[in-house]
Amino acid sequence: MDEAVAPAVSERFDYVIVGAGTAGCVLANRLSADPSVRVLLLEAGGADDWIWFHIPVGYLYAQGNPRADWCLKTEPEPGLNGRAINYPRGKVLGGCSSINGMIYMRGQAADYDHWRQLGNPGWSWEEVLPYFKRSEDHVDGASAFHGAGGEWRVERQRLSWEILDAFRSAAAEVGIPPREDFNTGDNEGCGYFEVNQRRGIRWSAAKAFLRPVLHRRNLELRTRALALRLLLDGKRVIGLEHRWRGAVRRTLVRREVILAAGAVASPHLLQLSGIGPGELLRRFGIEVRHELPGVGENLQDHLQIRTVFKVHGAPTLNERVHNPFWKAWMGIEYALFRRGPLTMAPSQLGAFAKSDPSRATADLEYHVQPLSLDRFGEPLHPFPAITASVCNLRPTSRGFVRLASPDPSTPPAIQPRYLSTEEDRRVAVQAIRLTRRIMAARAMARYRPQEYRPGPEVESEEALVRAAGDIATTIFHPVGTCKMGPESDRSAVVDPRLRVHGLSGLRVVDASIMPTITSGNTNAPVIMIAEKAADMIREDARAAGGAALARAA
């Protein structure tokens, strides 16, 4: 055993899960269902005991608030004309599921079939669909594509807007057909998003998976517990150090440490522990315990271009929030009926479209909102307007998450490298032009839309790329920084069973394992990943137990 681990160990568990976000809550639920194992769940944030974690529109108050958000920022981005942008990450039980947009979106069947083709058996659409269904409790009940009776509630939104219905009709005019269900493997079309809510209240992973099992005597939860580094004995991870209640504790594991801290924090903890690109680690004086060049690389994210159009003759949220009567009514409507604007997800209407007809599947996603503002955290505009945000679902730009200091409390450097490829810049231009076609369709004519951002005077490709860099921001979907892939792929960090290559006793289970980003919002895929991982962890434990018995015999 390493000399650094020699001091007396205060505790021992079978599994230690780092991060009580979306994946961590699922894992804690499934693994602690076996009463013969002890599970420790660590969360660096606090409890979800603030009202704005529960009222759906509370994301407006949670994102950017240190009570709920790590308040990270990217490095200055050349593709965003030198801007550094906010990078929200949940700092609370439930993680990002407690502060996100609540949109239930699986992506496309082709996403998962591609994962399998990259050398990841077991991850095709046909193989992952049962895991989506296992935890689902869909408002319409069980079907070929949906589950019922699970923990993860999926409902329709509890409001609609005339101007959004008009956008849907306009989308149909330009070839984007209406769609009622985005989650059957092909999401091309336009319709209202389904959301993770229960009767108008946010339904987070903490509520769904963690809270119902906290009574289990074999499950221990620690909040405000910061993981510092993993403990290794040669090439086996045997535990970790974490800071909790003012003291550093060393915890050993009988089976595995499972990183479920997300696409930023999971690679950061690996790097702090000497696992990652050797040159980077040595630069910060960290001993290289296990060289893995892919740790922190392959960062992918959905960049939303927030086009804004002034409209006339239809209500939007802009004018309502500036009207004292409407503000009062919104509160009353929510208190009495759990309906109205306080139940709003950040985006109500969605559309999936092709940036050009040569695409095999939709590669653009719209998040359409009956409101507008210059940037998040600022007041809504005083004039009626809608925002038609559009993102490239399959960006070819690749960024990174890299150590910025050997101090675990110092955030890593985050560099998504948005719009750094010619293809991504071309798709951005096509996306803005398609948005203009939708807004110019006959169904929108009665509302006399006027382009406010980026502005009708922006026409050339060069000008449109620059405008995209000025008005675009993250849609909060970072993935890929602990890429899943076969051992022959030097950029891969975990194998198809999510075990870290070259080490035993360590897995990563969160959005960081995605080899390529899914074609849609990423929270539902993380639920699926955790469900599948829980099965694999239990299977491997049984296999190891059987092998040990065979050796003893």
XYZ file of C-alpha atoms in Angstrom:
553
model
C 0.000 0.000 0.000
C 1.183 3.535 -0.700
C 2.897 5.336 2.148
C 0.357 8.178 1.783
C -2.409 5.794 2.803
C -0.630 4.435 5.881
C -2.402 6.513 8.575
C -5.356 4.891 10.310
C -8.482 4.728 8.155
C -11.624 6.020 9.792
C -14.157 4.097 7.759
C -14.778 1.548 5.045
C -17.629 1.172 2.549
C -18.346 -1.178 -0.329
C -19.071 1.683 -2.744
C -18.295 5.380 -2.584
C -20.206 7.537 -5.075
C -18.755 10.997 -5.706
C -21.540 13.406 -6.656
C -25.239 13.339 -5.703
C -26.328 14.799 -9.016
C -28.496 13.053 -11.573
C -26.340 9.937 -11.965
C -25.300 9.756 -8.321
C -28.887 9.737 -7.060
C -29.799 6.874 -9.406
C -26.701 4.887 -8.417
C -27.293 5.400 -4.700
C -30.846 4.127 -5.089
C -29.977 1.047 -7.133
C -26.795 -0.047 -5.334
C -28.160 0.397 -1.820
C -31.119 -1.829 -2.728
C -28.769 -4.683 -1.787
C -28.786 -4.637 2.048
C -25.499 -6.561 2.163
C -23.472 -3.603 0.871
C -22.667 -0.224 2.446
C -22.875 2.823 0.176
C -21.475 6.300 0.838
C -22.772 9.170 -1.298
C -20.770 12.402 -1.267
C -22.151 15.752 -2.434
C -20.053 18.911 -2.400
C -23.160 21.106 -2.504
C -25.958 21.473 0.011
C -29.511 20.286 0.524
C -32.340 21.079 -1.904
C -34.307 22.953 0.747
C -34.816 26.276 -1.056
C -38.191 27.147 -2.594
C -36.677 27.948 -6.001
C -35.444 24.364 -6.356
C -39.085 23.314 -6.540
C -40.990 26.006 -8.430
C -40.105 25.345 -12.092
C -39.290 28.937 -12.995
C -36.784 28.934 -10.129
C -33.964 28.154 -12.543
C -33.907 31.929 -13.134
C -32.857 32.427 -9.505
C -30.744 29.286 -9.086
C -28.391 29.620 -12.048
C -25.652 32.058 -11.173
C -26.482 31.855 -7.460
C -23.664 30.334 -5.347
C -26.269 28.618 -3.190
C -27.232 26.435 -6.159
C -24.567 26.814 -8.827
C -20.774 26.404 -8.899
C -20.748 29.686 -10.898
C -18.063 28.462 -13.282
C -16.926 30.387 -16.337
C -15.234 29.307 -19.515
C -11.910 30.664 -20.621
C -12.218 33.470 -23.198
C -13.558 31.797 -26.330
C -12.155 32.839 -29.747
C -15.315 31.502 -31.431
C -17.407 33.783 -29.209
C -15.293 36.788 -30.170
C -13.252 36.608 -26.993
C -16.133 36.321 -24.557
C -15.906 34.151 -21.437
C -19.369 32.852 -20.594
C -21.051 31.486 -17.479
C -21.074 27.689 -17.234
C -23.827 26.652 -14.793
C -23.326 23.391 -12.855
C -25.588 22.269 -10.036
C -24.209 22.647 -6.508
C -27.006 20.891 -4.644
C -28.588 17.501 -4.146
C -29.897 16.486 -7.544
C -27.099 18.407 -9.261
C -28.102 19.934 -12.566
C -31.513 18.238 -12.405
C -32.318 20.707 -9.598
C -31.514 23.818 -11.675
C -31.895 22.766 -15.323
C -34.625 23.265 -17.908
C -36.493 20.042 -16.936
C -36.788 18.954 -20.584
C -37.135 15.203 -21.077
C -35.236 14.340 -24.239
C -33.479 11.099 -25.125
C -31.880 12.061 -28.423
C -31.957 9.931 -31.557
C -31.599 6.185 -32.072
C -28.686 6.911 -34.393
C -26.754 8.521 -31.491
C -26.573 5.269 -29.576
C -26.068 3.069 -32.616
C -23.066 5.294 -33.367
C -21.702 4.696 -29.869
C -21.837 0.964 -30.561
C -20.126 1.434 -33.916
C -17.303 3.285 -32.141
C -16.494 0.068 -30.289
C -18.919 0.161 -27.373
C -21.014 -3.020 -27.367
C -24.200 -2.850 -25.342
C -24.915 0.798 -26.086
C -27.109 0.623 -29.208
C -30.571 2.200 -29.196
C -32.232 -1.204 -28.938
C -30.082 -2.041 -25.914
C -30.460 1.269 -24.039
C -34.194 1.797 -24.619
C -35.164 -0.596 -21.781
C -33.075 1.502 -19.395
C -34.877 4.684 -20.429
C -38.188 2.934 -19.815
C -37.188 1.294 -16.514
C -37.210 4.464 -14.434
C -39.813 6.398 -16.428
C -43.283 7.285 -15.197
C -44.852 8.768 -18.306
C -48.091 10.686 -18.040
C -49.657 8.558 -20.811
C -48.631 5.252 -19.253
C -46.636 2.362 -20.658
C -46.155 1.846 -24.391
C -43.564 0.517 -26.819
C -41.424 3.586 -26.130
C -42.403 4.681 -22.632
C -42.465 3.273 -19.133
C -44.909 3.715 -16.268
C -44.533 3.389 -12.535
C -40.864 4.353 -12.390
C -39.338 7.150 -10.372
C -38.717 9.633 -13.188
C -41.959 11.525 -13.826
C -42.575 12.863 -17.350
C -45.520 15.196 -17.961
C -46.775 17.681 -20.507
C -46.320 21.351 -19.801
C -49.199 23.104 -18.122
C -49.461 26.144 -20.373
C -49.365 27.156 -24.035
C -48.840 30.384 -25.955
C -50.528 31.670 -29.081
C -47.233 32.910 -30.522
C -45.589 29.507 -30.021
C -48.482 27.760 -31.752
C -47.936 30.147 -34.659
C -44.222 29.280 -34.735
C -45.157 25.599 -34.934
C -47.415 26.280 -37.901
C -44.701 28.361 -39.551
C -42.191 25.547 -39.042
C -44.553 23.168 -40.840
C -44.680 25.578 -43.791
C -40.916 25.301 -44.252
C -40.853 21.518 -43.937
C -40.581 20.837 -40.177
C -43.679 18.744 -39.458
C -45.619 18.717 -36.186
C -44.491 16.014 -33.743
C -46.217 14.895 -30.574
C -43.460 12.681 -29.136
C -39.766 13.540 -29.440
C -38.619 10.361 -27.668
C -39.226 7.482 -30.051
C -35.753 7.493 -31.615
C -36.530 10.028 -34.363
C -37.163 13.526 -33.039
C -37.444 15.494 -36.304
C -40.420 17.837 -36.111
C -41.910 20.570 -33.930
C -43.936 20.375 -30.742
C -44.121 21.217 -27.061
C -41.414 19.665 -24.897
C -42.333 17.155 -22.216
C -40.862 17.964 -18.815
C -39.739 16.368 -15.569
C -42.430 17.819 -13.347
C -45.107 16.398 -11.083
C -48.269 18.484 -11.172
C -46.424 21.732 -11.760
C -43.482 21.095 -9.409
C -39.920 20.366 -10.550
C -39.116 16.680 -10.300
C -35.371 16.398 -9.652
C -33.244 13.261 -9.362
C -32.957 13.925 -5.632
C -36.744 13.805 -5.230
C -37.201 10.875 -7.584
C -34.370 8.544 -6.629
C -32.634 9.686 -3.446
C -35.229 10.965 -1.014
C -37.322 7.744 -1.047
C -34.324 5.605 0.023
C -32.522 7.818 2.548
C -34.033 5.714 5.326
C -31.931 2.722 4.266
C -29.447 1.899 7.005
C -26.779 0.869 4.475
C -26.809 4.237 2.679
C -25.038 7.284 4.081
C -25.315 10.734 2.494
C -22.849 13.531 3.235
C -23.503 17.017 1.893
C -20.889 19.774 1.675
C -18.308 16.993 1.331
C -15.581 17.917 -1.169
C -13.667 15.042 -2.753
C -9.937 15.846 -2.692
C -8.176 12.927 -4.354
C -8.428 9.225 -5.045
C -6.212 6.802 -3.130
C -4.301 4.226 -5.150
C -2.405 1.069 -4.313
C -0.460 0.493 -7.514
C -3.086 0.328 -10.246
C -6.013 -0.245 -7.925
C -8.140 2.550 -6.502
C -8.713 1.692 -2.854
C -10.544 4.783 -1.611
C -10.499 8.553 -1.517
C -9.916 11.572 0.686
C -12.661 14.110 1.186
C -13.170 17.180 3.344
C -16.294 17.068 5.487
C -17.293 19.023 8.591
C -13.914 20.706 8.789
C -11.825 17.536 8.694
C -10.157 15.479 5.995
C -11.416 11.908 6.028
C -9.902 8.876 4.340
C -12.417 6.322 3.201
C -11.482 2.890 1.865
C -13.664 0.836 -0.451
C -14.119 -2.902 -0.618
C -15.402 -2.750 -4.182
C -15.381 0.514 -6.149
C -15.203 4.279 -6.171
C -17.699 5.645 -8.694
C -17.263 9.157 -10.066
C -20.633 10.728 -10.863
C -19.611 14.363 -10.508
C -20.281 15.418 -14.096
C -18.342 16.382 -17.196
C -16.376 19.107 -15.377
C -15.764 17.706 -11.887
C -15.106 14.040 -12.733
C -12.084 14.662 -14.991
C -10.906 17.354 -12.569
C -10.824 14.865 -9.676
C -8.993 12.321 -11.817
C -6.345 14.905 -12.698
C -5.976 15.981 -9.063
C -5.374 12.314 -8.252
C -2.555 11.904 -10.794
C -4.711 10.229 -13.441
C -4.630 11.976 -16.800
C -2.282 13.618 -19.315
C 1.205 13.340 -17.841
C 2.518 16.643 -19.169
C -0.408 18.548 -17.659
C -0.056 16.862 -14.268
C 3.685 17.429 -14.041
C 3.180 21.105 -14.853
C 1.278 21.432 -11.548
C 3.618 19.235 -9.524
C 1.252 16.282 -9.358
C 2.791 12.813 -9.457
C 1.617 10.866 -12.502
C 0.023 7.755 -11.024
C -1.628 6.628 -14.247
C -1.112 8.215 -17.661
C -4.419 8.629 -19.516
C -4.199 11.336 -22.190
C -7.962 11.512 -22.765
C -8.901 12.673 -19.267
C -10.492 16.103 -19.638
C -10.280 16.140 -23.435
C -13.104 15.643 -25.979
C -15.366 18.278 -24.347
C -18.512 18.773 -26.417
C -21.414 21.102 -25.745
C -24.487 22.481 -27.476
C -24.056 26.164 -28.324
C -27.382 27.979 -28.667
C -27.667 30.952 -30.998
C -30.300 33.141 -29.359
C -32.124 34.898 -32.187
C -34.757 37.398 -31.004
C -37.773 38.718 -32.920
C -40.129 41.490 -31.845
C -43.781 40.579 -32.410
C -47.120 42.392 -32.362
C -50.644 41.309 -31.465
C -49.822 38.301 -29.292
C -49.033 38.187 -25.570
C -45.510 37.317 -24.469
C -43.969 37.102 -21.027
C -42.033 40.341 -21.607
C -44.954 42.662 -21.135
C -46.605 40.514 -18.483
C -43.695 40.645 -16.042
C -43.688 44.446 -16.325
C -47.407 44.608 -15.468
C -48.180 44.503 -11.703
C -51.590 42.898 -12.291
C -50.156 40.078 -14.402
C -47.306 39.506 -11.965
C -49.797 39.114 -9.138
C -52.014 36.822 -11.199
C -49.073 34.582 -12.096
C -48.403 33.999 -8.404
C -52.069 33.370 -7.622
C -52.486 31.033 -10.593
C -49.530 28.958 -9.474
C -50.532 28.875 -5.816
C -54.116 27.801 -6.584
C -53.767 25.622 -9.665
C -50.019 24.889 -10.185
C -50.413 26.348 -13.667
C -49.243 29.371 -15.604
C -45.859 30.973 -16.245
C -44.345 29.878 -12.909
C -44.505 26.289 -14.217
C -42.533 27.263 -17.314
C -39.473 25.384 -18.386
C -36.901 27.799 -19.873
C -38.143 26.663 -23.294
C -41.639 25.461 -24.055
C -41.655 24.703 -27.769
C -39.036 22.557 -29.454
C -38.154 21.823 -33.042
C -35.658 19.449 -34.618
C -34.644 20.146 -38.188
C -31.939 19.550 -40.776
C -29.492 22.331 -41.475
C -29.492 21.128 -45.084
C -31.381 18.333 -46.885
C -28.283 16.138 -47.198
C -28.360 15.367 -43.470
C -29.555 11.857 -42.610
C -31.235 13.046 -39.417
C -32.092 16.358 -37.787
C -28.940 18.191 -36.666
C -30.543 21.375 -35.285
C -32.614 21.840 -32.142
C -34.775 24.890 -31.430
C -35.752 26.045 -27.957
C -38.479 28.634 -28.525
C -39.520 30.973 -25.716
C -42.291 33.602 -25.468
C -39.804 36.063 -23.942
C -36.495 37.780 -24.645
C -33.580 39.342 -22.785
C -30.072 40.438 -23.610
C -28.479 37.781 -21.386
C -29.472 35.500 -18.516
C -29.822 37.297 -15.218
C -30.906 40.583 -16.842
C -34.494 41.916 -17.055
C -36.788 40.873 -19.872
C -37.107 43.363 -22.702
C -39.892 45.954 -22.344
C -41.345 45.100 -25.782
C -43.204 41.913 -26.876
C -40.769 39.431 -28.382
C -39.851 35.770 -28.689
C -36.488 34.015 -28.633
C -35.833 31.222 -31.123
C -32.634 29.653 -29.831
C -31.083 27.165 -32.207
C -28.147 24.831 -31.587
C -26.023 22.477 -33.652
C -26.832 19.056 -32.198
C -23.638 17.392 -33.392
C -20.806 19.921 -33.153
C -17.407 18.908 -34.477
C -15.583 21.378 -32.222
C -13.791 19.733 -29.305
C -12.610 21.446 -26.144
C -11.204 20.444 -22.784
C -11.390 20.617 -18.983
C -7.883 20.960 -17.505
C -6.352 21.432 -14.115
C -5.658 25.079 -13.273
C -4.126 24.480 -9.830
C -3.230 21.533 -7.567
C -5.675 23.010 -5.027
C -8.942 20.971 -5.222
C -11.007 24.052 -4.399
C -9.748 25.911 -7.495
C -11.999 25.311 -10.523
C -10.420 23.833 -13.641
C -9.938 25.693 -16.896
C -12.936 25.086 -19.181
C -12.425 25.682 -22.903
C -15.254 24.354 -25.117
C -13.670 25.850 -28.269
C -17.056 26.713 -29.744
C -17.255 27.332 -33.500
C -13.616 26.293 -33.928
C -14.302 24.157 -37.022
C -15.405 25.224 -40.460
C -18.329 22.819 -40.332
C -19.666 24.283 -37.081
C -19.415 27.797 -38.479
C -21.266 26.706 -41.634
C -24.050 25.068 -39.612
C -24.381 28.238 -37.504
C -24.986 30.287 -40.643
C -27.500 27.752 -41.963
C -29.297 27.753 -38.608
C -29.792 31.527 -38.584
C -31.018 31.488 -42.167
C -33.503 28.696 -41.438
C -34.803 30.686 -38.449
C -35.403 33.660 -40.715
C -37.342 31.435 -43.141
C -39.583 30.221 -40.315
C -40.254 33.746 -39.077
C -41.044 34.876 -42.645
C -43.631 32.110 -43.151
C -47.294 32.940 -43.661
C -48.340 31.690 -40.216
C -46.238 34.409 -38.573
C -47.296 37.271 -40.858
C -50.143 38.529 -38.642
C -47.645 39.094 -35.812
C -45.342 41.250 -37.982
C -42.077 39.788 -36.673
C -39.058 42.097 -36.710
C -35.587 40.643 -36.266
C -33.893 42.185 -33.242
C -30.940 39.811 -32.796
C -28.728 39.475 -34.750
C -30.537 42.029 -36.970
C -31.682 41.984 -40.625
C -28.623 43.964 -41.719
C -26.391 40.960 -40.907
C -26.337 38.988 -44.155
C -22.947 37.717 -45.321
C -21.555 34.414 -44.069
C -18.681 36.170 -42.353
C -21.021 38.620 -40.635
C -23.383 35.835 -39.558
C -20.551 33.808 -38.019
C -19.423 36.847 -36.077
C -23.009 37.549 -34.994
C -23.374 33.962 -33.808
C -20.273 34.470 -31.680
C -21.810 37.628 -30.201
C -25.225 36.222 -29.245
C -24.603 32.516 -28.620
C -24.184 30.854 -25.244
C -24.112 27.380 -23.762
C -27.277 25.392 -23.386
C -25.662 23.566 -20.446
C -24.911 20.189 -22.066
C -21.188 19.500 -21.503
C -20.225 15.881 -22.162
C -17.381 13.667 -23.300
C -14.451 14.477 -20.997
C -14.048 10.858 -19.793
C -14.860 9.321 -23.144
C -16.071 5.731 -23.395
C -14.239 3.582 -25.908
C -12.186 0.444 -26.449
C -8.655 0.149 -25.103
C -7.314 0.570 -28.645
C -8.643 4.154 -28.624
C -5.910 6.161 -26.873
C -8.323 9.033 -26.257
C -10.780 6.792 -24.356
C -10.891 6.990 -20.570
C -13.413 4.264 -19.706
C -14.326 0.968 -21.341
C -17.896 0.027 -22.375
C -18.557 -1.098 -18.792
C -17.430 2.363 -17.640
C -14.314 1.062 -15.861
C -11.323 3.394 -16.124
C -8.788 1.902 -18.523
C -5.764 0.422 -16.771
C -7.143 0.742 -13.238
C -9.333 -1.453 -11.075
C -11.819 -0.317 -8.476
C -12.822 2.846 -10.366
C -15.654 3.766 -12.721
C -17.043 6.963 -14.157
C -20.835 7.198 -14.523
C -22.102 10.540 -15.811
C -22.289 12.652 -18.998
C -18.514 12.700 -19.275
C -18.493 9.132 -20.634
C -20.422 10.004 -23.806
C -18.084 9.496 -26.778
C -20.255 11.860 -28.827
C -22.979 14.205 -27.657
C -26.592 13.094 -27.976
C -28.962 14.869 -30.368
C -30.920 16.693 -27.708
C -30.937 17.647 -24.031
C -28.660 15.453 -21.961
C -30.347 14.859 -18.594
C -32.475 11.869 -19.639
C -29.465 10.103 -21.219
C -27.584 10.474 -17.917
C -30.459 8.736 -16.091
C -30.167 5.907 -18.617
C -26.366 5.727 -18.266
C -26.683 5.417 -14.483
C -29.386 2.750 -14.737
C -27.239 0.678 -17.097
C -24.117 1.253 -14.996
C -25.875 0.037 -11.856
C -26.680 -3.238 -13.590
C -23.091 -3.631 -14.803
C -21.656 -2.858 -11.350
C -23.853 -5.508 -9.730
C -23.085 -8.033 -12.466
C -19.349 -7.503 -12.098
C -19.598 -7.810 -8.303
C -21.431 -11.124 -8.637
C -18.865 -12.351 -11.165
C -15.996 -11.361 -8.857
C -17.686 -13.115 -5.948
C -18.170 -16.250 -7.996
C -14.544 -16.197 -9.092
C -13.393 -15.818 -5.480
C -15.488 -18.817 -4.432
C -14.077 -20.846 -7.301
C -10.513 -20.004 -6.228
C -11.278 -20.919 -2.638
C -12.685 -24.280 -3.749
